[in-house]
CSV table of C-alpha atoms in Angstrom, one decimal:
chain,number,residue,atom,x,y,z
A,1,MET,CA,-10.7,12.1,-12.8
A,2,LYS,CA,-12.8,12.9,-16.7
A,3,LYS,CA,-14.1,16.6,-15.2
A,4,VAL,CA,-10.1,17.6,-14.5
A,5,PHE,CA,-9.3,17.1,-18.1
A,6,ILE,CA,-12.8,18.7,-19.3
A,7,ALA,CA,-12.5,21.5,-17.4
A,8,ILE,CA,-8.5,22.1,-18.6
A,9,LEU,CA,-9.8,21.6,-22.5
A,10,ALA,CA,-11.9,24.2,-21.3
A,11,VAL,CA,-9.6,26.8,-20.8
A,12,MET,CA,-7.3,25.8,-23.2
A,13,LEU,CA,-9.8,27.2,-25.6
A,14,LEU,CA,-9.9,30.2,-23.5
A,15,ASN,CA,-7.0,30.5,-22.5
A,16,VAL,CA,-3.6,28.9,-23.2
A,17,PRO,CA,-1.3,30.3,-21.3
A,18,ALA,CA,-3.6,29.6,-18.4
A,19,ALA,CA,-4.6,26.1,-19.2
A,20,ARG,CA,-0.4,25.0,-19.5
A,21,ALA,CA,-0.3,26.4,-15.6
A,22,LEU,CA,-3.3,23.9,-14.7
A,23,LEU,CA,-2.0,21.3,-16.1
A,24,VAL,CA,1.3,21.3,-14.9
A,25,CYS,CA,-0.2,21.9,-11.2
A,26,TYR,CA,-2.6,19.1,-11.8
A,27,GLN,CA,0.3,16.8,-13.3
A,28,GLY,CA,2.3,18.1,-9.3
A,29,ASN,CA,-0.3,17.2,-7.4
A,30,ALA,CA,-0.6,13.5,-8.9
A,31,ARG,CA,2.4,13.0,-8.5
A,32,MET,CA,2.2,14.4,-5.2
A,33,ALA,CA,-0.7,11.9,-4.3
A,34,GLN,CA,2.4,9.2,-6.1
A,35,LYS,CA,5.2,10.1,-3.3
A,36,VAL,CA,2.6,9.7,-0.4
A,37,LYS,CA,3.6,7.5,2.3
A,38,ALA,CA,2.0,5.4,4.5
A,39,LYS,CA,1.6,5.4,7.5
A,40,SER,CA,-1.4,2.8,8.7
A,41,LEU,CA,-2.3,-0.9,7.2
A,42,GLU,CA,-5.4,-1.5,7.4
A,43,VAL,CA,-6.6,-4.7,7.6
A,44,SER,CA,-10.0,-5.8,6.4
A,45,PHE,CA,-12.7,-9.3,5.8
A,46,ASN,CA,-15.5,-10.4,5.2
A,47,TYR,CA,-16.5,-12.4,8.3
A,48,GLN,CA,-19.4,-15.1,7.7
A,49,LYS,CA,-20.6,-16.1,11.3
A,50,GLN,CA,-20.8,-20.4,11.1
A,51,ALA,CA,-23.2,-22.5,13.0
A,52,GLY,CA,-21.6,-25.0,15.6
A,53,PRO,CA,-19.1,-26.1,18.2
A,54,GLY,CA,-15.6,-25.8,16.6
A,55,SER,CA,-14.9,-23.0,14.3
A,56,ASN,CA,-15.3,-18.9,14.5
A,57,GLN,CA,-12.4,-18.6,15.9
A,58,TYR,CA,-9.4,-15.9,13.8
A,59,ALA,CA,-6.0,-13.8,14.7
A,60,ILE,CA,-5.0,-10.6,13.1
A,61,TRP,CA,-0.8,-10.1,14.3
A,62,ILE,CA,2.3,-8.0,12.4
A,63,GLU,CA,5.5,-10.1,12.8
A,64,ASN,CA,9.2,-8.4,12.2
A,65,GLU,CA,11.6,-9.5,9.9
A,66,LYS,CA,13.0,-12.2,12.1
A,67,GLY,CA,9.5,-13.7,13.2
A,68,GLU,CA,9.0,-12.5,15.8
A,69,VAL,CA,5.1,-10.9,17.3
A,70,VAL,CA,5.7,-6.5,17.5
A,71,LYS,CA,2.0,-6.7,17.8
A,72,THR,CA,-1.6,-9.1,17.8
A,73,LEU,CA,-4.0,-6.7,15.9
A,74,PHE,CA,-7.2,-9.3,16.9
A,75,VAL,CA,-8.1,-12.3,19.0
A,76,THR,CA,-11.8,-13.5,20.0
A,77,SER,CA,-12.6,-14.3,22.9
A,78,TYR,CA,-13.4,-18.0,23.1
A,79,THR,CA,-9.7,-18.5,21.8
A,80,THR,CA,-8.0,-16.5,25.1
A,81,LYS,CA,-10.7,-17.0,27.4
A,82,GLY,CA,-12.6,-20.6,26.7
A,83,ARG,CA,-16.1,-21.0,27.6
A,84,VAL,CA,-17.0,-22.1,31.2
A,85,ARG,CA,-20.5,-24.4,31.8
A,86,GLY,CA,-21.7,-25.8,34.7
A,87,ASN,CA,-19.3,-26.6,37.0
A,88,GLU,CA,-16.5,-26.4,35.0
A,89,GLU,CA,-13.0,-25.1,35.6
A,90,PRO,CA,-11.8,-21.9,33.4
A,91,MET,CA,-10.1,-22.7,31.2
A,92,ARG,CA,-8.3,-20.9,28.1
A,93,GLY,CA,-9.6,-22.0,24.8
A,94,TYR,CA,-6.5,-22.6,23.0
A,95,VAL,CA,-6.2,-24.9,25.5
A,96,LYS,CA,-8.7,-27.0,25.5
A,97,ARG,CA,-8.7,-27.0,21.9
A,98,PRO,CA,-5.6,-27.1,20.4
A,99,ASN,CA,-7.5,-26.6,16.9
A,100,CYS,CA,-7.7,-23.1,17.8
A,101,VAL,CA,-6.2,-20.6,15.1
A,102,PRO,CA,-2.6,-23.0,16.9
A,103,THR,CA,0.0,-20.7,14.8
A,104,TRP,CA,-1.0,-18.1,16.1
A,105,VAL,CA,-0.6,-19.7,19.6
A,106,LYS,CA,3.1,-20.9,19.2
A,107,THR,CA,4.0,-17.8,17.3
A,108,VAL,CA,3.2,-15.1,19.8
A,109,LYS,CA,4.1,-17.8,22.9
A,110,ALA,CA,0.4,-17.7,24.7
A,111,ASN,CA,1.1,-19.5,27.6
A,112,ASN,CA,4.2,-17.5,28.8
A,113,LEU,CA,1.6,-14.5,28.5
A,114,SER,CA,-0.3,-13.1,31.6
A,115,ASP,CA,-4.1,-12.6,31.3
A,116,GLN,CA,-4.5,-9.4,31.2
A,117,GLN,CA,-2.2,-9.3,28.6
A,118,LEU,CA,-4.4,-11.7,26.9
A,119,ASP,CA,-6.6,-9.5,27.3
A,120,ALA,CA,-5.3,-6.7,25.9
A,121,VAL,CA,-5.9,-7.8,22.4
A,122,THR,CA,-9.1,-9.9,22.6
A,123,GLY,CA,-12.9,-9.5,22.0
A,124,ALA,CA,-15.9,-10.7,21.2
A,125,THR,CA,-16.2,-12.8,17.9
A,126,PRO,CA,-18.6,-10.9,15.8
A,127,LYS,CA,-22.5,-12.2,16.5
A,128,VAL,CA,-23.4,-11.5,13.2
A,129,SER,CA,-21.8,-11.8,9.4
A,130,GLY,CA,-20.9,-8.4,8.0
A,131,ARG,CA,-17.1,-6.3,7.2
A,132,GLN,CA,-14.6,-6.7,10.4
A,133,THR,CA,-11.7,-4.0,10.0
A,134,PHE,CA,-8.7,-3.5,11.4
A,135,THR,CA,-5.7,-1.0,12.1
A,136,TRP,CA,-1.6,-1.2,12.7
A,137,ASP,CA,-0.8,2.0,13.1
A,138,PHE,CA,3.0,1.4,13.5
A,139,THR,CA,3.3,1.0,17.1
A,140,ASP,CA,4.1,-2.4,19.1
A,141,GLN,CA,2.2,-3.9,21.8
A,142,GLN,CA,3.0,-0.9,23.9
A,143,GLY,CA,2.5,2.0,21.7
A,144,LYS,CA,5.5,2.5,20.6
A,145,LYS,CA,6.6,3.3,17.4
A,146,VAL,CA,8.0,0.5,15.6
A,147,LYS,CA,11.7,1.0,12.9
A,148,LYS,CA,11.6,1.4,10.3
A,149,GLY,CA,11.8,-2.0,7.9
A,150,LYS,CA,9.7,-5.4,6.6
A,151,TYR,CA,7.3,-6.3,8.9
A,152,CYS,CA,4.7,-9.7,7.7
A,153,ILE,CA,0.0,-9.2,8.0
A,154,LYS,CA,-0.4,-13.0,9.5
A,155,VAL,CA,-4.8,-13.2,9.8
A,156,GLU,CA,-5.3,-17.1,11.0
A,157,ALA,CA,-8.6,-18.6,10.7
A,158,THR,CA,-10.3,-21.4,11.8
A,159,LEU,CA,-11.8,-22.7,9.7
A,160,TYR,CA,-13.6,-25.8,11.7
A,161,GLN,CA,-11.7,-28.1,13.6
A,162,ALA,CA,-8.1,-29.0,12.5
A,163,SER,CA,-9.2,-27.3,9.1
A,164,ASN,CA,-7.0,-23.7,8.8
A,165,ILE,CA,-6.1,-20.3,7.1
A,166,ILE,CA,-3.6,-18.3,7.3
A,167,TYR,CA,-3.4,-15.5,4.6
A,168,SER,CA,0.3,-13.3,4.9
A,169,GLY,CA,1.9,-10.4,3.4
A,170,THR,CA,4.9,-8.5,3.7
A,171,PHE,CA,5.4,-4.7,2.9
A,172,SER,CA,8.0,-1.8,5.1
A,173,THR,CA,6.8,1.3,6.3
A,174,GLN,CA,8.8,3.4,4.0
A,175,ASP,CA,6.4,2.2,1.3
A,176,LYS,CA,4.2,4.5,-0.4
A,177,VAL,CA,0.3,4.0,-0.2
A,178,GLY,CA,-1.1,1.6,-2.3
A,179,ASN,CA,-2.2,-2.9,-1.7
A,180,VAL,CA,0.1,-5.2,-0.5
A,181,THR,CA,-0.1,-8.6,-1.9
A,182,LEU,CA,-1.2,-11.5,-0.1
A,183,THR,CA,-0.1,-15.2,0.0
A,184,SER,CA,-3.2,-17.5,1.5
A,185,LYS,CA,-2.3,-21.3,2.8
A,186,LEU,CA,-5.3,-24.0,3.8
A,187,SER,CA,-3.4,-26.9,6.5
A,188,GLU,CA,-6.8,-28.7,4.5
A,189,GLN,CA,-8.9,-29.0,2.3
A,190,LYS,CA,-12.1,-29.8,3.5
A,191,GLU,CA,-15.4,-27.9,2.1
A,192,SER,CA,-16.5,-26.8,5.9
A,193,HIS,CA,-16.9,-23.4,6.6
A,194,LYS,CA,-15.1,-22.3,3.3
A,195,ASP,CA,-16.7,-19.2,3.3
A,196,MET,CA,-15.9,-18.5,7.2
A,197,ILE,CA,-13.6,-15.5,5.9
A,198,THR,CA,-12.8,-14.4,2.5
A,199,ASP,CA,-12.0,-11.9,0.1
A,200,VAL,CA,-9.5,-10.6,2.8
A,201,LYS,CA,-7.4,-7.7,1.9
A,202,ALA,CA,-4.5,-5.4,3.0
A,203,VAL,CA,-3.9,-2.0,1.5
A,204,LEU,CA,-2.0,0.2,3.5
A,205,LYS,CA,-2.6,4.2,3.9
């Protein structure tokens, strides 16, 4: 931005009419940028892998104004597939461990979904710490464009055992590009594994 004003100033010293034209063009482009409507939503956070069981599970999904799940962007594999050891019978993780992202499980009605439907939104839990990013392109689970209106982004993380945190924020598909304000709710005030997920952001792009 400083370079633009310096350029305008330089032109103004040499040619006033040209400087005015350049300034008008700059202001017009700035106004156009402010009017750009968002085409997608990007959600990101810092993930720090925790030691031991009862942690490292999370889910990201979109709800409509009725609180119905429009699309699950991601859920960790243990939640939906569990972990088979020895002669154990296969069992979904949220069944074996009810504390595993319980809000997502209840809202999406996981018990009514087939293994194939869950596989479509399941991904491996990151093996290393780092920034995780997910994008919603304003489509539902079938890939169809959703209706214009208000929606809610939710990120749920199982920090440790029954300690869960949910980040949520409401926005509209008609909104302009910019940040979505998020609030958080913690089920239990525990220090253990509190750094599993931090710096959660949602940005309309």
